[in-house]
Amino acid sequence: MYDVRDWRHVFKLDPNKDIDDDLLERVCESGTDAIVVGGSDGVTIDNVLDLMVRVRRFPLPCVLEVSTVETVTPGFDLYFIPTVLNSTNSKWITGLHFEAMREYGELMNPDELVVEGYCIANTECKAAQLTGVSQKMDKEDVAAYARLAGHLLKLPVFYLEYSGVYGDPKVVQKAADILSETKTTFVYGGGIQTAEQAKEMGKYADVIVVGNAVYDFPEEALKTVAAVKK
Amino acid sequence: MYDVRDWRHVFKLDPNKDIDDDLLERVCESGTDAIVVGGSDGVTIDNVLDLMVRVRRFPLPCVLEVSTVETVTPGFDLYFIPTVLNSTNSKWITGLHFEAMREYGELMNPDELVVEGYCIANTECKAAQLTGVSQKMDKEDVAAYARLAGHLLKLPVFYLEYSGVYGDPKVVQKAADILSETKTTFVYGGGIQTAEQAKEMGKYADVIVVGNAVYDFPEEALKTVAAVKK
């Protein structure tokens, strides 16, 4: 199961947040399809490596979502590389990617690289501020970004990111309709804290991401796996 | 032959330049694999349609390389959509593409859309000035953009554009080496005026583009087809 097209659920763990061994074990053995290691700030090579080593004890895919070139390290199964489609700053669309290819391109195995076409729908979040996303989007705007990723660029992943906020199911449904005609995997992330919410977004998205809830409401978070796997 | 992966040679015709019926016939019947309609300025819906209708009398693929959203019209076999990987202005990487998807996405057939990962290597040309490309590039820089298109974004086309200037064969060879491991078609354009030059760049690139020479040195330009097809 090292192919994102077969996944339904992932937990995203933040290297900058504490998680004890007991909870980490329950997360890794929850039946989720993968652990994605990634965060917006305070991510260092040390805390990335530390979390990787701890997750590596469990037999499931361990993925690094790359946020800075400096924290890229060998040892992960896959590398998710965001390109922020709705950024106004070229650095976050192709700029950092060029630098990474310039520096490490020769060492990287293309088969392990998965580009995520990010669409950041919550303009208040840290990721939006960092990457220069300020456009308030309606359903048709998100639909256009889904088409851009799925119909035009034909990227492997379209990642609709509400980052900490639970999205509008109608917007998610519309994006899902568009992407259902494509080979692009539709990943939804943002504000999923309960099994009910996981089930709702899981009706539309191919993969749902549960992040903060692992730290804030771990018991509920663990129930999101079964909610989308049934 | 409506698949760019099978092509070796295309003529790029500028809707803003005059070409008489006799030369157009010789160009279209030269054995080239396709006619690409595209230019940097003075392109209007009227001159695009006019050229399309004239090329349409000949049985070869007729492609629109989209430079502005306003000049997109049905009737072409394929639509090449440039995304300028080394632009510093997000408008030319994903911005205009979002707008096109927002406005016309529902009407467009994804199978007819081919994204070209453009790398503009001649910073003096009009296209560079228009799209905010100012970076002088060495061989390793171009190689990194080739990796970005081929290994990371896995785009169907990497288009190395020297626009009016004949490129450095060593740079082209390096990019070709990188792209030979990928499914990305390597298109070279810029300054090809003779059969000899076509042959040299054709050793490395999958497809060579002959543009200005059609207007400036038509007899020599017509010989470039056989030079890469042998």
Short mmCIF file of C-alpha atoms in Angstrom, two decimals:
data_model
loop_
_atom_site.label_atom_id
_atom_site.label_comp_id
_atom_site.label_asym_id
_atom_site.label_seq_id
_atom_site.Cartn_x
_atom_site.Cartn_y
_atom_site.Cartn_z
CA MET A 1 0.00 0.00 0.00
CA TYR A 2 2.63 2.49 -1.03
CA ASP A 3 0.35 4.01 -3.64
CA VAL A 4 -1.69 7.02 -2.57
CA ARG A 5 -4.41 5.99 -5.03
CA ASP A 6 -5.27 3.08 -2.74
CA TRP A 7 -5.52 5.13 0.43
CA ARG A 8 -8.56 6.40 2.29
CA HIS A 9 -7.13 7.84 5.49
CA VAL A 10 -3.85 9.27 6.75
CA PHE A 11 -2.71 10.78 10.01
CA LYS A 12 -0.49 13.84 9.69
CA LEU A 13 1.94 14.16 12.58
CA ASP A 14 3.75 17.38 13.35
CA PRO A 15 7.44 16.94 14.20
CA ASN A 16 7.17 20.06 16.36
CA LYS A 17 4.51 18.56 18.65
CA ASP A 18 4.93 16.00 21.41
CA ILE A 19 3.29 12.62 21.18
CA ASP A 20 3.92 9.87 23.71
CA ASP A 21 4.84 6.31 22.77
CA ASP A 22 1.48 4.91 23.78
CA LEU A 23 -0.55 7.28 21.60
CA LEU A 24 1.91 6.96 18.72
CA GLU A 25 1.50 3.19 18.82
CA ARG A 26 -2.28 3.45 18.77
CA VAL A 27 -2.13 5.91 15.86
CA CYS A 28 0.21 3.71 13.83
CA GLU A 29 -1.80 0.58 14.54
CA SER A 30 -5.18 2.24 13.99
CA GLY A 31 -5.57 0.87 10.49
CA THR A 32 -4.75 4.21 8.85
CA ASP A 33 -3.09 3.92 5.46
CA ALA A 34 -0.03 6.05 6.14
CA ILE A 35 1.68 8.48 8.47
CA VAL A 36 2.56 11.81 6.93
CA VAL A 37 5.23 13.77 8.78
CA GLY A 38 4.82 17.48 8.24
CA GLY A 39 4.14 20.86 9.78
CA SER A 40 4.23 24.57 9.13
CA ASP A 41 6.72 25.82 11.68
CA GLY A 42 9.40 24.64 14.05
CA VAL A 43 10.21 21.76 11.71
CA THR A 44 13.89 20.81 11.96
CA ILE A 45 15.99 17.99 10.65
CA ASP A 46 16.30 16.73 14.24
CA ASN A 47 12.61 16.52 15.06
CA VAL A 48 11.85 15.09 11.60
CA LEU A 49 14.40 12.32 12.07
CA ASP A 50 13.23 11.66 15.62
CA LEU A 51 9.62 11.20 14.55
CA MET A 52 10.59 9.13 11.51
CA VAL A 53 12.58 6.69 13.62
CA ARG A 54 9.68 6.27 16.04
CA VAL A 55 7.10 5.71 13.27
CA ARG A 56 9.45 3.33 11.44
CA ARG A 57 8.90 0.67 14.12
CA PHE A 58 5.42 0.12 12.67
CA PRO A 59 4.72 -1.52 9.31
CA LEU A 60 2.95 1.26 7.43
CA PRO A 61 4.07 3.84 4.87
CA CYS A 62 5.94 6.77 6.37
CA VAL A 63 5.84 9.88 4.23
CA LEU A 64 7.61 13.21 4.54
CA GLU A 65 5.61 16.22 3.43
CA VAL A 66 8.37 18.61 2.53
CA SER A 67 7.98 22.15 3.81
CA THR A 68 11.60 23.30 3.66
CA VAL A 69 14.52 22.05 1.62
CA GLU A 70 16.67 21.82 4.76
CA THR A 71 14.54 19.13 6.39
CA VAL A 72 14.67 16.66 3.49
CA THR A 73 16.35 13.47 4.60
CA PRO A 74 16.56 9.96 3.18
CA GLY A 75 14.66 7.18 4.92
CA PHE A 76 11.03 7.91 4.08
CA ASP A 77 8.98 5.77 1.73
CA LEU A 78 7.59 8.71 -0.17
CA TYR A 79 8.09 12.46 -0.35
CA PHE A 80 5.03 14.64 -0.78
CA ILE A 81 6.03 17.92 -2.40
CA PRO A 82 3.40 20.66 -2.18
CA THR A 83 3.06 23.16 -4.99
CA VAL A 84 0.69 25.88 -3.84
CA LEU A 85 -1.51 26.45 -6.86
CA ASN A 86 -3.24 29.49 -5.40
CA SER A 87 -0.13 31.19 -4.06
CA THR A 88 0.77 34.60 -5.48
CA ASN A 89 4.44 33.97 -4.77
CA SER A 90 6.29 31.92 -7.39
CA LYS A 91 8.62 30.63 -4.67
CA TRP A 92 5.85 28.34 -3.40
CA ILE A 93 4.79 27.12 -6.84
CA THR A 94 8.08 26.30 -8.57
CA GLY A 95 10.81 28.36 -6.87
CA LEU A 96 11.75 26.15 -3.92
CA HIS A 97 11.23 23.11 -6.12
CA PHE A 98 13.83 24.38 -8.57
CA GLU A 99 16.26 24.95 -5.70
CA ALA A 100 15.67 21.45 -4.35
CA MET A 101 16.22 19.94 -7.80
CA ARG A 102 19.33 22.08 -8.27
CA GLU A 103 20.81 20.87 -5.01
CA TYR A 104 19.51 17.33 -4.49
CA GLY A 105 17.93 16.37 -7.82
CA GLU A 106 20.60 13.88 -8.75
CA LEU A 107 20.15 12.01 -5.46
CA MET A 108 16.38 11.78 -5.56
CA ASN A 109 14.41 8.86 -6.91
CA PRO A 110 11.58 10.24 -9.05
CA ASP A 111 9.40 7.27 -8.12
CA GLU A 112 9.40 8.43 -4.50
CA LEU A 113 8.33 11.99 -5.32
CA VAL A 114 4.62 12.80 -5.28
CA VAL A 115 3.62 16.34 -6.15
CA GLU A 116 0.58 17.66 -4.31
CA GLY A 117 -1.33 20.44 -6.02
CA TYR A 118 -2.27 22.42 -2.91
CA CYS A 119 -5.25 24.70 -2.77
CA ILE A 120 -5.31 26.57 0.53
CA ALA A 121 -8.92 27.48 1.22
CA ASN A 122 -8.47 28.99 4.67
CA THR A 123 -6.77 32.35 4.23
CA GLU A 124 -6.37 32.80 8.01
CA CYS A 125 -4.10 29.81 8.56
CA LYS A 126 -0.32 29.89 8.99
CA ALA A 127 0.28 28.07 5.72
CA ALA A 128 -1.73 30.72 3.85
CA GLN A 129 0.20 33.57 5.44
CA LEU A 130 3.51 31.86 4.80
CA THR A 131 2.82 31.13 1.13
CA GLY A 132 1.05 34.35 0.14
CA VAL A 133 -2.48 33.04 -0.23
CA SER A 134 -5.04 35.77 0.34
CA GLN A 135 -7.78 35.00 -2.15
CA LYS A 136 -11.14 34.22 -0.53
CA MET A 137 -12.60 31.42 -2.59
CA ASP A 138 -16.09 30.35 -3.48
CA LYS A 139 -17.17 26.97 -4.79
CA GLU A 140 -16.40 27.84 -8.40
CA ASP A 141 -12.90 29.04 -7.52
CA VAL A 142 -12.06 25.79 -5.77
CA ALA A 143 -13.59 23.91 -8.71
CA ALA A 144 -11.27 25.80 -11.07
CA TYR A 145 -8.23 24.81 -8.99
CA ALA A 146 -9.43 21.20 -9.04
CA ARG A 147 -9.59 21.40 -12.83
CA LEU A 148 -6.18 23.03 -12.95
CA ALA A 149 -4.70 20.12 -10.98
CA GLY A 150 -6.74 17.31 -12.50
CA HIS A 151 -7.51 18.32 -16.07
CA LEU A 152 -4.63 20.59 -16.98
CA LEU A 153 -1.52 19.78 -14.94
CA LYS A 154 -2.74 16.20 -14.38
CA LEU A 155 -1.00 16.04 -11.01
CA PRO A 156 -1.12 12.86 -8.92
CA VAL A 157 -2.72 14.66 -5.93
CA PHE A 158 -5.06 17.61 -5.41
CA TYR A 159 -4.91 18.64 -1.76
CA LEU A 160 -7.72 20.88 -0.55
CA GLU A 161 -6.41 22.37 2.68
CA TYR A 162 -8.68 24.10 5.18
CA SER A 163 -5.96 23.82 7.84
CA GLY A 164 -7.63 23.73 11.24
CA VAL A 165 -11.08 24.69 9.96
CA TYR A 166 -13.77 22.28 8.85
CA GLY A 167 -14.57 22.96 5.19
CA ASP A 168 -17.82 23.39 3.34
CA PRO A 169 -19.03 19.94 2.23
CA LYS A 170 -20.68 21.43 -0.87
CA VAL A 171 -17.35 22.85 -2.02
CA VAL A 172 -15.66 19.53 -1.35
CA GLN A 173 -18.37 17.65 -3.22
CA LYS A 174 -18.01 19.85 -6.29
CA ALA A 175 -14.24 19.37 -6.37
CA ALA A 176 -14.75 15.63 -5.97
CA ASP A 177 -17.14 15.53 -8.92
CA ILE A 178 -14.55 17.20 -11.14
CA LEU A 179 -11.70 14.98 -9.99
CA SER A 180 -13.69 11.77 -10.30
CA GLU A 181 -13.15 12.01 -14.08
CA THR A 182 -9.36 12.15 -13.63
CA LYS A 183 -6.46 10.09 -12.33
CA THR A 184 -5.78 12.72 -9.67
CA THR A 185 -6.28 11.59 -6.08
CA PHE A 186 -8.37 14.05 -4.07
CA VAL A 187 -7.04 14.64 -0.57
CA TYR A 188 -9.04 16.67 1.94
CA GLY A 189 -7.50 18.15 5.09
CA GLY A 190 -8.84 20.51 7.73
CA GLY A 191 -10.74 20.45 10.97
CA ILE A 192 -11.71 16.79 11.08
CA GLN A 193 -12.18 15.99 14.77
CA THR A 194 -14.92 13.36 14.84
CA ALA A 195 -15.92 10.14 13.11
CA GLU A 196 -19.02 11.93 11.82
CA GLN A 197 -16.94 14.61 10.10
CA ALA A 198 -14.53 12.02 8.69
CA LYS A 199 -17.46 10.12 7.25
CA GLU A 200 -18.94 13.25 5.68
CA MET A 201 -15.73 14.42 3.98
CA GLY A 202 -14.80 10.81 3.18
CA LYS A 203 -17.94 10.54 1.07
CA TYR A 204 -16.36 13.03 -1.34
CA ALA A 205 -12.59 12.96 -0.90
CA ASP A 206 -10.49 9.93 -1.84
CA VAL A 207 -8.28 10.45 1.20
CA ILE A 208 -8.92 12.38 4.38
CA VAL A 209 -6.15 13.78 6.55
CA VAL A 210 -6.51 13.93 10.31
CA GLY A 211 -3.89 16.14 11.95
CA ASN A 212 -4.45 18.40 14.95
CA ALA A 213 -7.18 16.17 16.35
CA VAL A 214 -4.56 13.52 17.14
CA TYR A 215 -3.13 15.91 19.70
CA ASP A 216 -6.32 17.63 20.83
CA PHE A 217 -8.90 14.83 20.87
CA PRO A 218 -6.98 11.57 20.44
CA GLU A 219 -9.85 9.20 21.27
CA GLU A 220 -12.14 10.81 18.71
CA ALA A 221 -9.31 11.08 16.20
CA LEU A 222 -8.66 7.34 16.35
CA LYS A 223 -12.31 6.69 15.46
CA THR A 224 -11.97 8.56 12.15
CA VAL A 225 -10.15 5.60 10.61
CA ALA A 226 -13.05 3.16 10.85
CA ALA A 227 -15.44 5.92 9.80
CA VAL A 228 -13.95 6.15 6.30
CA LYS A 229 -12.79 2.57 5.92
CA LYS A 230 -16.21 0.97 6.17
CA MET B 1 -0.02 11.32 -35.12
CA TYR B 2 -1.86 13.36 -32.58
CA ASP B 3 0.51 12.37 -29.81
CA VAL B 4 3.44 14.68 -29.18
CA ARG B 5 5.48 11.70 -28.01
CA ASP B 6 5.66 10.49 -31.61
CA TRP B 7 6.78 13.78 -33.08
CA ARG B 8 10.25 14.90 -34.18
CA HIS B 9 9.62 18.25 -35.86
CA VAL B 10 7.06 21.03 -35.76
CA PHE B 11 6.73 24.36 -37.47
CA LYS B 12 5.51 27.21 -35.27
CA LEU B 13 3.57 29.81 -37.21
CA ASP B 14 2.88 33.26 -35.85
CA PRO B 15 -0.67 34.52 -36.45
CA ASN B 16 0.72 38.05 -36.47
CA LYS B 17 3.02 37.39 -39.46
CA ASP B 18 2.10 37.13 -43.13
CA ILE B 19 2.64 33.91 -45.01
CA ASP B 20 1.45 33.42 -48.59
CA ASP B 21 -0.57 30.43 -49.73
CA ASP B 22 2.27 28.90 -51.67
CA LEU B 23 4.72 28.87 -48.74
CA LEU B 24 2.02 27.73 -46.32
CA GLU B 25 1.29 24.77 -48.57
CA ARG B 26 4.96 23.83 -48.75
CA VAL B 27 5.27 24.11 -44.95
CA CYS B 28 2.20 21.97 -44.31
CA GLU B 29 3.25 19.36 -46.86
CA SER B 30 6.89 19.31 -45.79
CA GLY B 31 6.51 16.17 -43.73
CA THR B 32 6.60 18.06 -40.43
CA ASP B 33 4.59 16.40 -37.65
CA ALA B 34 2.40 19.36 -36.70
CA ILE B 35 1.73 23.05 -37.09
CA VAL B 36 1.75 25.00 -33.84
CA VAL B 37 -0.02 28.34 -34.01
CA GLY B 38 1.41 30.76 -31.49
CA GLY B 39 3.22 34.04 -30.91
CA SER B 40 4.18 36.55 -28.28
CA ASP B 41 2.42 39.70 -29.43
CA GLY B 42 -0.25 40.94 -31.77
CA VAL B 43 -2.10 37.64 -31.41
CA THR B 44 -5.86 38.16 -31.79
CA ILE B 45 -8.81 35.87 -32.09
CA ASP B 46 -9.15 37.02 -35.72
CA ASN B 47 -5.64 36.22 -36.87
CA VAL B 48 -5.66 32.93 -34.92
CA LEU B 49 -8.88 31.83 -36.63
CA ASP B 50 -7.62 32.98 -40.01
CA LEU B 51 -4.42 30.95 -39.75
CA MET B 52 -6.26 27.92 -38.35
CA VAL B 53 -8.67 27.83 -41.27
CA ARG B 54 -5.82 28.00 -43.77
CA VAL B 55 -3.81 25.25 -42.05
CA ARG B 56 -6.91 23.10 -41.68
CA ARG B 57 -6.93 22.39 -45.42
CA PHE B 58 -3.94 20.11 -44.88
CA PRO B 59 -4.09 16.75 -43.14
CA LEU B 60 -1.74 17.29 -40.19
CA PRO B 61 -2.28 18.16 -36.52
CA CYS B 62 -3.03 21.82 -35.92
CA VAL B 63 -2.20 22.97 -32.40
CA LEU B 64 -2.86 26.24 -30.61
CA GLU B 65 -0.15 27.32 -28.21
CA VAL B 66 -2.16 29.47 -25.85
CA SER B 67 -0.61 32.81 -24.92
CA THR B 68 -3.71 34.69 -23.79
CA VAL B 69 -7.04 33.44 -22.55
CA GLU B 70 -8.87 35.68 -25.05
CA THR B 71 -7.51 33.91 -28.11
CA VAL B 72 -8.61 30.41 -27.12
CA THR B 73 -11.07 29.08 -29.67
CA PRO B 74 -12.44 25.64 -30.46
CA GLY B 75 -11.33 23.92 -33.63
CA PHE B 76 -7.74 22.92 -32.90
CA ASP B 77 -6.66 19.33 -32.39
CA LEU B 78 -4.63 20.11 -29.29
CA TYR B 79 -4.01 23.05 -26.98
CA PHE B 80 -0.48 23.54 -25.69
CA ILE B 81 -0.60 25.46 -22.43
CA PRO B 82 2.73 26.89 -21.31
CA THR B 83 3.53 27.12 -17.62
CA VAL B 84 6.71 29.16 -17.26
CA LEU B 85 8.68 27.22 -14.66
CA ASN B 86 11.36 29.88 -14.29
CA SER B 87 9.04 32.87 -14.15
CA THR B 88 9.07 34.94 -10.97
CA ASN B 89 5.46 35.97 -11.55
CA SER B 90 2.84 33.47 -10.38
CA LYS B 91 0.50 34.71 -13.12
CA TRP B 92 2.59 32.84 -15.72
CA ILE B 93 2.89 29.64 -13.70
CA THR B 94 -0.64 29.01 -12.44
CA GLY B 95 -2.47 32.37 -12.40
CA LEU B 96 -3.73 32.64 -15.97
CA HIS B 97 -4.36 28.89 -15.95
CA PHE B 98 -6.67 29.26 -12.98
CA GLU B 99 -8.54 32.04 -14.76
CA ALA B 100 -8.91 29.93 -17.90
CA MET B 101 -10.20 27.00 -15.87
CA ARG B 102 -12.56 29.31 -13.97
CA GLU B 103 -14.02 30.66 -17.19
CA TYR B 104 -13.79 27.85 -19.75
CA GLY B 105 -12.91 24.76 -17.72
CA GLU B 106 -16.25 23.13 -18.11
CA LEU B 107 -16.09 23.42 -21.90
CA MET B 108 -12.57 22.06 -22.29
CA ASN B 109 -11.69 18.46 -23.04
CA PRO B 110 -8.80 17.45 -20.77
CA ASP B 111 -7.54 15.03 -23.43
CA GLU B 112 -6.85 17.98 -25.75
CA LEU B 113 -4.85 19.94 -23.17
CA VAL B 114 -1.07 19.48 -23.08
CA VAL B 115 0.86 21.40 -20.46
CA GLU B 116 4.30 22.54 -21.52
CA GLY B 117 6.78 23.16 -18.72
CA TYR B 118 8.57 26.14 -20.26
CA CYS B 119 12.09 27.09 -19.36
CA ILE B 120 13.02 30.37 -21.01
CA ALA B 121 16.79 30.39 -21.41
CA ASN B 122 17.14 33.63 -23.35
CA THR B 123 16.48 36.48 -20.92
CA GLU B 124 16.60 39.08 -23.71
CA CYS B 125 13.60 37.78 -25.64
CA LYS B 126 10.08 39.20 -25.60
CA ALA B 127 8.65 36.14 -23.88
CA ALA B 128 11.17 36.52 -21.04
CA GLN B 129 10.35 40.19 -20.55
CA LEU B 130 6.64 39.50 -20.66
CA THR B 131 6.72 36.66 -18.14
CA GLY B 132 9.26 38.04 -15.69
CA VAL B 133 12.19 35.78 -16.46
CA SER B 134 15.51 37.43 -15.63
CA GLN B 135 17.60 34.59 -14.30
CA LYS B 136 20.74 33.90 -16.38
CA MET B 137 21.09 30.15 -16.41
CA ASP B 138 24.00 27.78 -16.62
CA LYS B 139 23.90 24.11 -17.58
CA GLU B 140 23.08 22.97 -14.06
CA ASP B 141 20.20 25.44 -13.76
CA VAL B 142 18.60 24.17 -16.95
CA ALA B 143 19.20 20.61 -15.75
CA ALA B 144 17.34 21.42 -12.53
CA TYR B 145 14.36 22.75 -14.50
CA ALA B 146 14.42 19.59 -16.63
CA ARG B 147 14.28 17.53 -13.42
CA LEU B 148 11.51 19.74 -12.06
CA ALA B 149 9.41 19.07 -15.17
CA GLY B 150 10.37 15.45 -15.72
CA HIS B 151 11.06 13.96 -12.29
CA LEU B 152 8.91 16.06 -9.99
CA LEU B 153 5.91 17.52 -11.83
CA LYS B 154 6.07 14.72 -14.43
CA LEU B 155 4.70 17.04 -17.10
CA PRO B 156 4.05 15.74 -20.63
CA VAL B 157 6.38 18.33 -22.20
CA PHE B 158 9.54 20.20 -21.20
CA TYR B 159 10.06 23.09 -23.58
CA LEU B 160 13.51 24.67 -23.58
CA GLU B 161 13.03 28.03 -25.27
CA TYR B 162 15.92 30.10 -26.54
CA SER B 163 13.52 32.21 -28.60
CA GLY B 164 15.40 33.57 -31.61
CA VAL B 165 18.82 32.55 -30.35
CA TYR B 166 20.56 29.26 -31.06
CA GLY B 167 21.18 27.48 -27.76
CA ASP B 168 24.21 25.78 -26.32
CA PRO B 169 24.24 22.14 -27.49
CA LYS B 170 25.96 21.04 -24.24
CA VAL B 171 23.10 22.48 -22.18
CA VAL B 172 20.56 20.80 -24.45
CA GLN B 173 22.40 17.49 -24.26
CA LYS B 174 22.42 17.55 -20.46
CA ALA B 175 18.69 18.26 -20.28
CA ALA B 176 18.09 15.46 -22.79
CA ASP B 177 20.06 12.99 -20.67
CA ILE B 178 17.88 13.80 -17.66
CA LEU B 179 14.63 13.60 -19.57
CA SER B 180 15.52 10.35 -21.33
CA GLU B 181 14.71 8.57 -18.05
CA THR B 182 11.21 10.08 -17.96
CA LYS B 183 7.96 10.10 -19.93
CA THR B 184 8.37 13.83 -20.54
CA THR B 185 8.85 14.84 -24.17
CA PHE B 186 11.76 17.22 -24.63
CA VAL B 187 11.00 20.07 -27.03
CA TYR B 188 13.73 22.46 -28.13
CA GLY B 189 13.01 25.82 -29.73
CA GLY B 190 15.22 28.74 -30.67
CA GLY B 191 17.34 29.96 -33.54
CA ILE B 192 17.18 26.91 -35.80
CA GLN B 193 17.73 28.24 -39.33
CA THR B 194 19.55 25.44 -41.13
CA ALA B 195 19.38 21.70 -41.65
CA GLU B 196 22.71 21.42 -39.87
CA GLN B 197 21.40 23.13 -36.73
CA ALA B 198 18.19 21.06 -36.81
CA LYS B 199 20.27 17.92 -37.00
CA GLU B 200 22.47 18.98 -34.09
CA MET B 201 19.62 19.88 -31.71
CA GLY B 202 17.58 16.95 -33.02
CA LYS B 203 20.26 14.58 -31.74
CA TYR B 204 19.29 15.61 -28.21
CA ALA B 205 15.72 16.93 -28.23
CA ASP B 206 12.75 14.70 -28.99
CA VAL B 207 11.09 17.48 -30.96
CA ILE B 208 12.58 20.57 -32.56
CA VAL B 209 10.58 23.69 -33.26
CA VAL B 210 11.29 25.84 -36.29
CA GLY B 211 9.63 29.25 -36.14
CA ASN B 212 11.13 32.51 -37.36
CA ALA B 213 13.19 30.78 -40.05
CA VAL B 214 9.98 29.96 -41.94
CA TYR B 215 9.56 33.68 -42.55
CA ASP B 216 13.22 34.68 -42.80
CA PHE B 217 14.85 31.78 -44.66
CA PRO B 218 12.01 29.61 -45.97
CA GLU B 219 14.10 27.41 -48.27
CA GLU B 220 16.52 26.51 -45.49
CA ALA B 221 13.67 26.13 -42.99
CA LEU B 222 11.96 23.54 -45.17
CA LYS B 223 15.13 21.44 -45.17
CA THR B 224 15.06 21.11 -41.37
CA VAL B 225 12.30 18.49 -41.61
CA ALA B 226 14.34 15.91 -43.46
CA ALA B 227 17.34 16.72 -41.27
CA VAL B 228 15.66 15.36 -38.12
CA LYS B 229 13.44 12.75 -39.72
CA LYS B 230 16.21 10.62 -41.16
#
